[in-house]
Tab-separated table of C-alpha atoms in Angstrom:
chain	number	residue	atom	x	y	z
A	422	UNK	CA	182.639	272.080	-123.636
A	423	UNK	CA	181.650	270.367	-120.730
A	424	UNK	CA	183.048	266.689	-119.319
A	425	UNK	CA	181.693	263.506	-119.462
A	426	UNK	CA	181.403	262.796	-115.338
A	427	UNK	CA	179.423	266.577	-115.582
A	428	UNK	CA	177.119	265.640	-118.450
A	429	UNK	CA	176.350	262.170	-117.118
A	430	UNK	CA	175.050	264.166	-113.350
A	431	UNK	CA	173.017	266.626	-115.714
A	432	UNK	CA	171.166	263.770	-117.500
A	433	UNK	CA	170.803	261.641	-114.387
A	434	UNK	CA	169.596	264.834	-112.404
A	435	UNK	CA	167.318	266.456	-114.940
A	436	UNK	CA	163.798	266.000	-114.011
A	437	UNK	CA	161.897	264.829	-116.295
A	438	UNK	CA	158.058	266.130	-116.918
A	439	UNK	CA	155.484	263.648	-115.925
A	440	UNK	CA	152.058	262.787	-117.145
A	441	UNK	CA	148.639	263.791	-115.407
A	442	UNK	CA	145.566	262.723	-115.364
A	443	UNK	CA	145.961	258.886	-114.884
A	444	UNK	CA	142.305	258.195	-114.236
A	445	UNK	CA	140.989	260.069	-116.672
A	446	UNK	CA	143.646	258.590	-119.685
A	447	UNK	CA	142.761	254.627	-118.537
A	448	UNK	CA	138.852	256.131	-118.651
A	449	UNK	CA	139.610	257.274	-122.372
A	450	UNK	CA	141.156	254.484	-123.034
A	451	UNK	CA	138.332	251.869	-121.703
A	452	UNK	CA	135.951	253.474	-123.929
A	453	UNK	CA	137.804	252.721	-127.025
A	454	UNK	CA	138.840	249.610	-126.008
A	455	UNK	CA	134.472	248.836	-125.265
A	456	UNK	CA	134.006	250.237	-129.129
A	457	UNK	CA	136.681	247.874	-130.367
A	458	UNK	CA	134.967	245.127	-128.522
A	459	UNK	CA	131.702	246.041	-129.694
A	460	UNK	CA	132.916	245.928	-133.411
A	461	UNK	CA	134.467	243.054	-133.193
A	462	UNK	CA	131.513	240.928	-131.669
A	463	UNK	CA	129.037	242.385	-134.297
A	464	UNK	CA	131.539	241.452	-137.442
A	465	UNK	CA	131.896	237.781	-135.534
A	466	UNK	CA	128.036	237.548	-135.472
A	467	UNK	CA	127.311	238.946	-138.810
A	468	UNK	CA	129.655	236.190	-140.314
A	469	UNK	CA	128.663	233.685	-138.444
A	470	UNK	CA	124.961	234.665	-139.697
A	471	UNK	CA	125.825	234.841	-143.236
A	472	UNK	CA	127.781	231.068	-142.596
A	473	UNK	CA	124.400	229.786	-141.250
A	474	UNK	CA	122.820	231.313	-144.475
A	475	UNK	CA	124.897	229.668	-146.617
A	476	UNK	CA	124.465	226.159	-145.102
A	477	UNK	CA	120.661	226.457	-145.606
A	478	UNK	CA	120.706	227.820	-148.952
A	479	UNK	CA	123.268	224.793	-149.764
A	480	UNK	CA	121.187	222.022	-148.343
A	481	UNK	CA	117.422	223.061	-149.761
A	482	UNK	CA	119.187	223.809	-153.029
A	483	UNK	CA	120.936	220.012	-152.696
A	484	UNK	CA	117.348	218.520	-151.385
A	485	UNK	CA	115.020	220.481	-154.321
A	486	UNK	CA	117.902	219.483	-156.920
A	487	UNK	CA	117.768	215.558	-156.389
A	488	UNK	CA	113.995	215.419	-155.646
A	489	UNK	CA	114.168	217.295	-159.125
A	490	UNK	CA	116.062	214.569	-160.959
A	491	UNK	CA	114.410	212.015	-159.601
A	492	UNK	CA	110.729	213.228	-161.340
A	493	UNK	CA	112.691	213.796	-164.433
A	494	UNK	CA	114.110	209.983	-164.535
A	495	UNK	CA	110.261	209.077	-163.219
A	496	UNK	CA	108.084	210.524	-165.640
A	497	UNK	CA	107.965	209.110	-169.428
A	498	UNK	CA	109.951	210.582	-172.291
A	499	UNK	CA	107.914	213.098	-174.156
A	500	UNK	CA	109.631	211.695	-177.328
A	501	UNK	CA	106.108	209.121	-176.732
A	502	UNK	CA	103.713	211.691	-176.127
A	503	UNK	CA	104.321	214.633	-178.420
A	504	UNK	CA	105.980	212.661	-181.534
A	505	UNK	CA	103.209	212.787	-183.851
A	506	UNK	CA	105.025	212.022	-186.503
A	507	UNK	CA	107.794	214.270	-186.777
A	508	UNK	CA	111.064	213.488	-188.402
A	509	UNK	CA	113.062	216.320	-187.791
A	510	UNK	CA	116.404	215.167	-186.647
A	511	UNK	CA	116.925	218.807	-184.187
A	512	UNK	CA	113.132	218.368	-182.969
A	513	UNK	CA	113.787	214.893	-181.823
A	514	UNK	CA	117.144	215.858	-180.137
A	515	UNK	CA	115.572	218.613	-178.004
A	516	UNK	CA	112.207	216.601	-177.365
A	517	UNK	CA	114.606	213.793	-175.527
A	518	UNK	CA	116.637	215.995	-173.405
A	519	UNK	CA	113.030	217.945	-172.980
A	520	UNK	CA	113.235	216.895	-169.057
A	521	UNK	CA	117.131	217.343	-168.402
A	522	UNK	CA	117.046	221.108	-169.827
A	523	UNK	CA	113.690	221.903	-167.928
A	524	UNK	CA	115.264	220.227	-164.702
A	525	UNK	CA	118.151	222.096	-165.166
A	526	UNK	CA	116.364	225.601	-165.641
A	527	UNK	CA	114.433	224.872	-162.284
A	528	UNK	CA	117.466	224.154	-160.365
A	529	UNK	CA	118.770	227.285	-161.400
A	530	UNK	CA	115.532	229.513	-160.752
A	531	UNK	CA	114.827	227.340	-157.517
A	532	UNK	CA	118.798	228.547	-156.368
A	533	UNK	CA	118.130	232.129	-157.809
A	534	UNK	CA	115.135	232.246	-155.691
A	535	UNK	CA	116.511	230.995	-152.006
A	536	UNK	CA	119.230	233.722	-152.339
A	537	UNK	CA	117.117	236.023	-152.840
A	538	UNK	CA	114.856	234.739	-150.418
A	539	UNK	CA	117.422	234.943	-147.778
A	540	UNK	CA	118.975	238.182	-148.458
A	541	UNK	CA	115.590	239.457	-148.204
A	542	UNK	CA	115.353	238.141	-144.565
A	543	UNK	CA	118.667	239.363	-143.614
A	544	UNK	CA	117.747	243.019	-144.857
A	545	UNK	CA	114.447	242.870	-142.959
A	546	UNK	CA	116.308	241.343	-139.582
A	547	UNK	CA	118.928	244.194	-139.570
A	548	UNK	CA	118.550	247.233	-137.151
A	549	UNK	CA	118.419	250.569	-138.773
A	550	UNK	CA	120.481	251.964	-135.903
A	551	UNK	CA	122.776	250.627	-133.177
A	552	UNK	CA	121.543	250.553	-129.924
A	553	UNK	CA	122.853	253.182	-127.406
B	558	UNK	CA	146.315	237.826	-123.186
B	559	UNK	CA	143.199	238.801	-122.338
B	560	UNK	CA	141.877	242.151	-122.176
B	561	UNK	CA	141.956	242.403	-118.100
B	562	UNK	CA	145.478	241.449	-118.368
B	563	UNK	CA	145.939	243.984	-121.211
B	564	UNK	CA	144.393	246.861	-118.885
B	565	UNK	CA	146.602	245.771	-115.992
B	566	UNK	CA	149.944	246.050	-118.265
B	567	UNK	CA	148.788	249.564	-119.131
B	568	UNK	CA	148.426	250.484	-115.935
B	569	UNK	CA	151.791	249.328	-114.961
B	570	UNK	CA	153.426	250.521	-118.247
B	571	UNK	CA	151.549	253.587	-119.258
B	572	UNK	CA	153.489	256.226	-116.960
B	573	UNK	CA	156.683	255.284	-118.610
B	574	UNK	CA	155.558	255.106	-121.517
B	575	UNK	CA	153.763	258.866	-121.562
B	576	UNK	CA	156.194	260.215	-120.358
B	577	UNK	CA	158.644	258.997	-123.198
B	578	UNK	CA	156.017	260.541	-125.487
B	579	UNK	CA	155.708	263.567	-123.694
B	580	UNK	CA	159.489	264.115	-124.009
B	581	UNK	CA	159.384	263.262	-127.743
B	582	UNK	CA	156.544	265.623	-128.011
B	583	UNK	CA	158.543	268.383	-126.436
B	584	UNK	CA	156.260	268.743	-123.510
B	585	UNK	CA	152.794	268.762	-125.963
B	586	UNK	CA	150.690	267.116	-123.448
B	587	UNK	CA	147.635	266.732	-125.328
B	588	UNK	CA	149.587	265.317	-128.055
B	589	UNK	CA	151.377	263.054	-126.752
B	590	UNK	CA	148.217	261.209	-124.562
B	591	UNK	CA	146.432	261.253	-128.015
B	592	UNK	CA	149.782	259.274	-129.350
B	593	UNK	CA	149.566	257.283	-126.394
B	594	UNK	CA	145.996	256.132	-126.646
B	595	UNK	CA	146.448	255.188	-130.364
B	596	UNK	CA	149.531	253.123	-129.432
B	597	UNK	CA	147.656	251.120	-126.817
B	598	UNK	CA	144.476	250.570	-129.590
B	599	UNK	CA	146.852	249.452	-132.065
B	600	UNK	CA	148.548	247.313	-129.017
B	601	UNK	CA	145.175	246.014	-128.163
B	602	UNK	CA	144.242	245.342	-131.898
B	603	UNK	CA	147.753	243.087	-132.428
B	604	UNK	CA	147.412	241.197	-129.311
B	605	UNK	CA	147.449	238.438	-131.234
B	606	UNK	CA	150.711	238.699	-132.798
B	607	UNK	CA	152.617	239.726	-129.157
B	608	UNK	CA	154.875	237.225	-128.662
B	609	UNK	CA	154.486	236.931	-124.396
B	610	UNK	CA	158.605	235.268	-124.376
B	611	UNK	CA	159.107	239.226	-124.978
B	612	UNK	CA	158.631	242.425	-122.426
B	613	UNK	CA	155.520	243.758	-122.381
B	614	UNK	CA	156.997	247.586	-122.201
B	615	UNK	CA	159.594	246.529	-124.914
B	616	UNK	CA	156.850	246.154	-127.305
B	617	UNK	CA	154.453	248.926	-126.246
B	618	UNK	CA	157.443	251.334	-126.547
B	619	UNK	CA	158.491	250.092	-130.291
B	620	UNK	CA	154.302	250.624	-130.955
B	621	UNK	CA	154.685	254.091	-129.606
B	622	UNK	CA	157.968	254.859	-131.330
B	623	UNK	CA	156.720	254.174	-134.452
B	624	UNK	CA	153.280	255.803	-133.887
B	625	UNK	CA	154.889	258.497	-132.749
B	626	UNK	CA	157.047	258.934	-136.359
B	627	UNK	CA	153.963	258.116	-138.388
B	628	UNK	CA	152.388	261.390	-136.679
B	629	UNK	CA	155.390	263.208	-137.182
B	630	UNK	CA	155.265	262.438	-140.965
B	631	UNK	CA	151.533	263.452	-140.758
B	632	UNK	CA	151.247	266.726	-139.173
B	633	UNK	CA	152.518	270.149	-140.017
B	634	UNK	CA	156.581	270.971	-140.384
B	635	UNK	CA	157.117	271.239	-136.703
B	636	UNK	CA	158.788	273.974	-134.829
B	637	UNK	CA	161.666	274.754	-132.211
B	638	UNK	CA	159.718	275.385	-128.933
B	639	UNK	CA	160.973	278.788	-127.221
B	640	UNK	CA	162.824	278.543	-124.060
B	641	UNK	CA	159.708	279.466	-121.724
B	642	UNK	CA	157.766	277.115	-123.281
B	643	UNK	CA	160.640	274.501	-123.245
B	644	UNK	CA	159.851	275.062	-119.341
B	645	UNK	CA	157.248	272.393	-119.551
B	646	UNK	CA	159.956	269.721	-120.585
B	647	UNK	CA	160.949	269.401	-117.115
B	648	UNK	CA	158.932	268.933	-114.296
B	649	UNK	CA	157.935	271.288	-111.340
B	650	UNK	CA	160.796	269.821	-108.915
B	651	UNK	CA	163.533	271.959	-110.942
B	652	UNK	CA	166.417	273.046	-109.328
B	653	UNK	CA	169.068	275.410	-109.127
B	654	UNK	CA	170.546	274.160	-112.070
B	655	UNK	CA	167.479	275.615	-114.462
B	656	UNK	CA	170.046	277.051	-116.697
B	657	UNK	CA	172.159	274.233	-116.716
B	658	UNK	CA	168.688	272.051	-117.691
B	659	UNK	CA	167.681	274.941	-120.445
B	660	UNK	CA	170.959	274.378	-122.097
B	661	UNK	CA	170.477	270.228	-122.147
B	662	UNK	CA	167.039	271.163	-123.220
B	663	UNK	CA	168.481	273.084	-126.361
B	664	UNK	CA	171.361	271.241	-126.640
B	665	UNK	CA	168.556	268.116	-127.190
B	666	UNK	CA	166.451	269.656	-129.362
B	667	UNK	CA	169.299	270.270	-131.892
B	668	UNK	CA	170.281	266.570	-132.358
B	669	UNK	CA	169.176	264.688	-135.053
B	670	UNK	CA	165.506	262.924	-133.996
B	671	UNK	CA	167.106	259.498	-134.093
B	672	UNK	CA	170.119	260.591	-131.614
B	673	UNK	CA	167.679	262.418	-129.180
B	674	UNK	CA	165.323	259.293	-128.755
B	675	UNK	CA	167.927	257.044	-127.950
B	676	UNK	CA	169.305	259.278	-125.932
B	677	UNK	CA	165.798	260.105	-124.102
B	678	UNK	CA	165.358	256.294	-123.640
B	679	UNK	CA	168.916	255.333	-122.248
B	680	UNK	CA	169.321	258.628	-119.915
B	681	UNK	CA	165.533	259.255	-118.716
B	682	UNK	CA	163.688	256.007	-119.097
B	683	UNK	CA	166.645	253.580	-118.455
B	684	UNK	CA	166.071	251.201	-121.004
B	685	UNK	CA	169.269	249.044	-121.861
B	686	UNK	CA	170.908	249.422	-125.290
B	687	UNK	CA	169.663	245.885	-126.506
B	688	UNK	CA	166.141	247.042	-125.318
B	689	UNK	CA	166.196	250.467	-127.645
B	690	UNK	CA	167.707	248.122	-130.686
B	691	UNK	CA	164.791	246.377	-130.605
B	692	UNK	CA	162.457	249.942	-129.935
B	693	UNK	CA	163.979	251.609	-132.865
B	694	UNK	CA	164.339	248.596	-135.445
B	695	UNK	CA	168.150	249.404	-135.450
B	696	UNK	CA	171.350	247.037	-134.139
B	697	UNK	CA	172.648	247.197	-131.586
B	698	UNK	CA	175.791	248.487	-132.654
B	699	UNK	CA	173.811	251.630	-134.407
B	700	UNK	CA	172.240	252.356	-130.907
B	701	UNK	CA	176.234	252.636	-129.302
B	702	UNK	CA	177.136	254.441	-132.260
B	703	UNK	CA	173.927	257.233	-132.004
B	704	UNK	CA	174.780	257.088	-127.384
B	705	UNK	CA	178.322	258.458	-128.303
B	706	UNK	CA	177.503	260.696	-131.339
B	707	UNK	CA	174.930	261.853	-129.306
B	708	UNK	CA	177.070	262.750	-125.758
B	709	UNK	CA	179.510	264.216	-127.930
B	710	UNK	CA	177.074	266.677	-129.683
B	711	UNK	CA	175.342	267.012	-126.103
B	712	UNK	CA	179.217	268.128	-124.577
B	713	UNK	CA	179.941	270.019	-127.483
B	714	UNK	CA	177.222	272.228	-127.491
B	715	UNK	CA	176.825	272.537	-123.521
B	716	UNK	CA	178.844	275.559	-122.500
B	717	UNK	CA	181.681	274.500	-119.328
């Protein structure tokens, strides 16, 4: 068994292996570095796309919805124009809210249809392969 | 920090810190610069949580310790290196004292994996025992207690 004072000179003498190839390592490591870069500024774009997207949609779905309601308060109750005579109690009650149920069914489509709409441009705007 | 002072830290930083892998590794070159380039992406990819009041080598070393285990954990049982092969531990400016070294170099590779790396970071990369607490997750009295258990071991099994 060997002393202390002898086994602290054989650690503080033993030479240790070093690493090669410096230049080439930091080269290596550039490149990924460059990739992560490159992956990150694409996912920071695509987002910021998709936020854009979402504003739009928002504000032609707000700007169709009100222009909506205000036709429906504008134009005359159906009750006056397709009565006829009817008495039915359920026929009356869908005849009055006739314009709130239709107005309600186009906001829907009209929101159905700028999604799709702009999912459809984002598919057709996307590149089939990165660039080299 | 930016990336330009990122690539500047490495290039300070990376010698040290490939040749602690490289001494982990048992002298694997290729493995250890393939542990060493994942510890500087995952570096790179957590800039944002380094806290700058801390050493920049500090933290790349506790990146690379722990990289180093997950691989460990990953790839196949791992064996005891032959002597000859054990040659590439040390570096071409051996001495006399090759036998001497091939014993240390057994001796090493016998301790417990938690003993050795302290040991390899106190003796051969000089870090400070507050310094490998805060490499190895442990306290600081736990990094004292694995310097002596180790240097006992290391006396023990080192013929006089």
């Amino acid at each position: 068994m060997i002393q202390d004072k002898e086994l602290d000179m054989l650690l503080a003498s033993y030479p240790v292996a070093e690493p090669r190839d410096e230049n080439l390592f930091m080269e290596q490591l550039q490149h990924r570095l460059d990739a992560i870069d490159f992956a990150k500024a694409y996912h920071k774009a695509e987002m910021q796309k998709a936020r854009r997207k979402a504003v739009w949609a928002f504000g032609i779905g707000t700007v169709a919805g009100l222009f909506m309601a205000i036709i429906a308060i504008a134009l005359p109750s159906p009750l006056e124009l397709l009565a006829f005579g009817i008495h039915s109690k359920i026929m009356l009650f869908l005849m009055e809210y006739l314009p709130y149920v239709f107005m309600l069914f186009c906001a829907i489509s009209l929101c159905y249809g700028i999604i799709d709409f702009v999912n459809n441009q984002s598919v057709n705007t996307q590149p089939l392969c990165r660039k080299s | 920090m930016t990336r330009e002072q990122f690539i500047q830290t490495v290039k300070c930083e990376q010698r040290g810190l490939r040749r602690f892998l490289l001494t982990l590794c048992r002298g694997d070159r290729m493995t250890a610069d393939d542990i060493a380039q994942e510890t500087l992406v995952k570096a790179y990819l957590a800039l944002d949580k380094y806290d700058e009041r801390s050493k920049a080598k500090v933290w790349l070393m506790k990146i690379a310790y722990n990289t180093f285990l997950n691989h460990r954990i990953q790839a196949t049982r791992y064996h005891y290196e032959d002597i000859e092969e054990a040659d590439s531990l040390r570096g071409e400016d051996a001495t006399d004292n090759i036998f001497r070294y091939q014993q240390l170099e057994q001796a090493m590779a016998q301790l417990p994996e938690t003993e050795r790396t302290t040991l390899v970071l106190h003796y051969f990369e000089g870090y400070k025992v507050e310094e490998i607490a805060q490499i190895t997750d442990s306290s600081e009295a736990a990094v004292k207690k694995r310097l002596q258990r180790g240097r006992e071991e290391l006396k023990r099994r080192i013929e006089k």
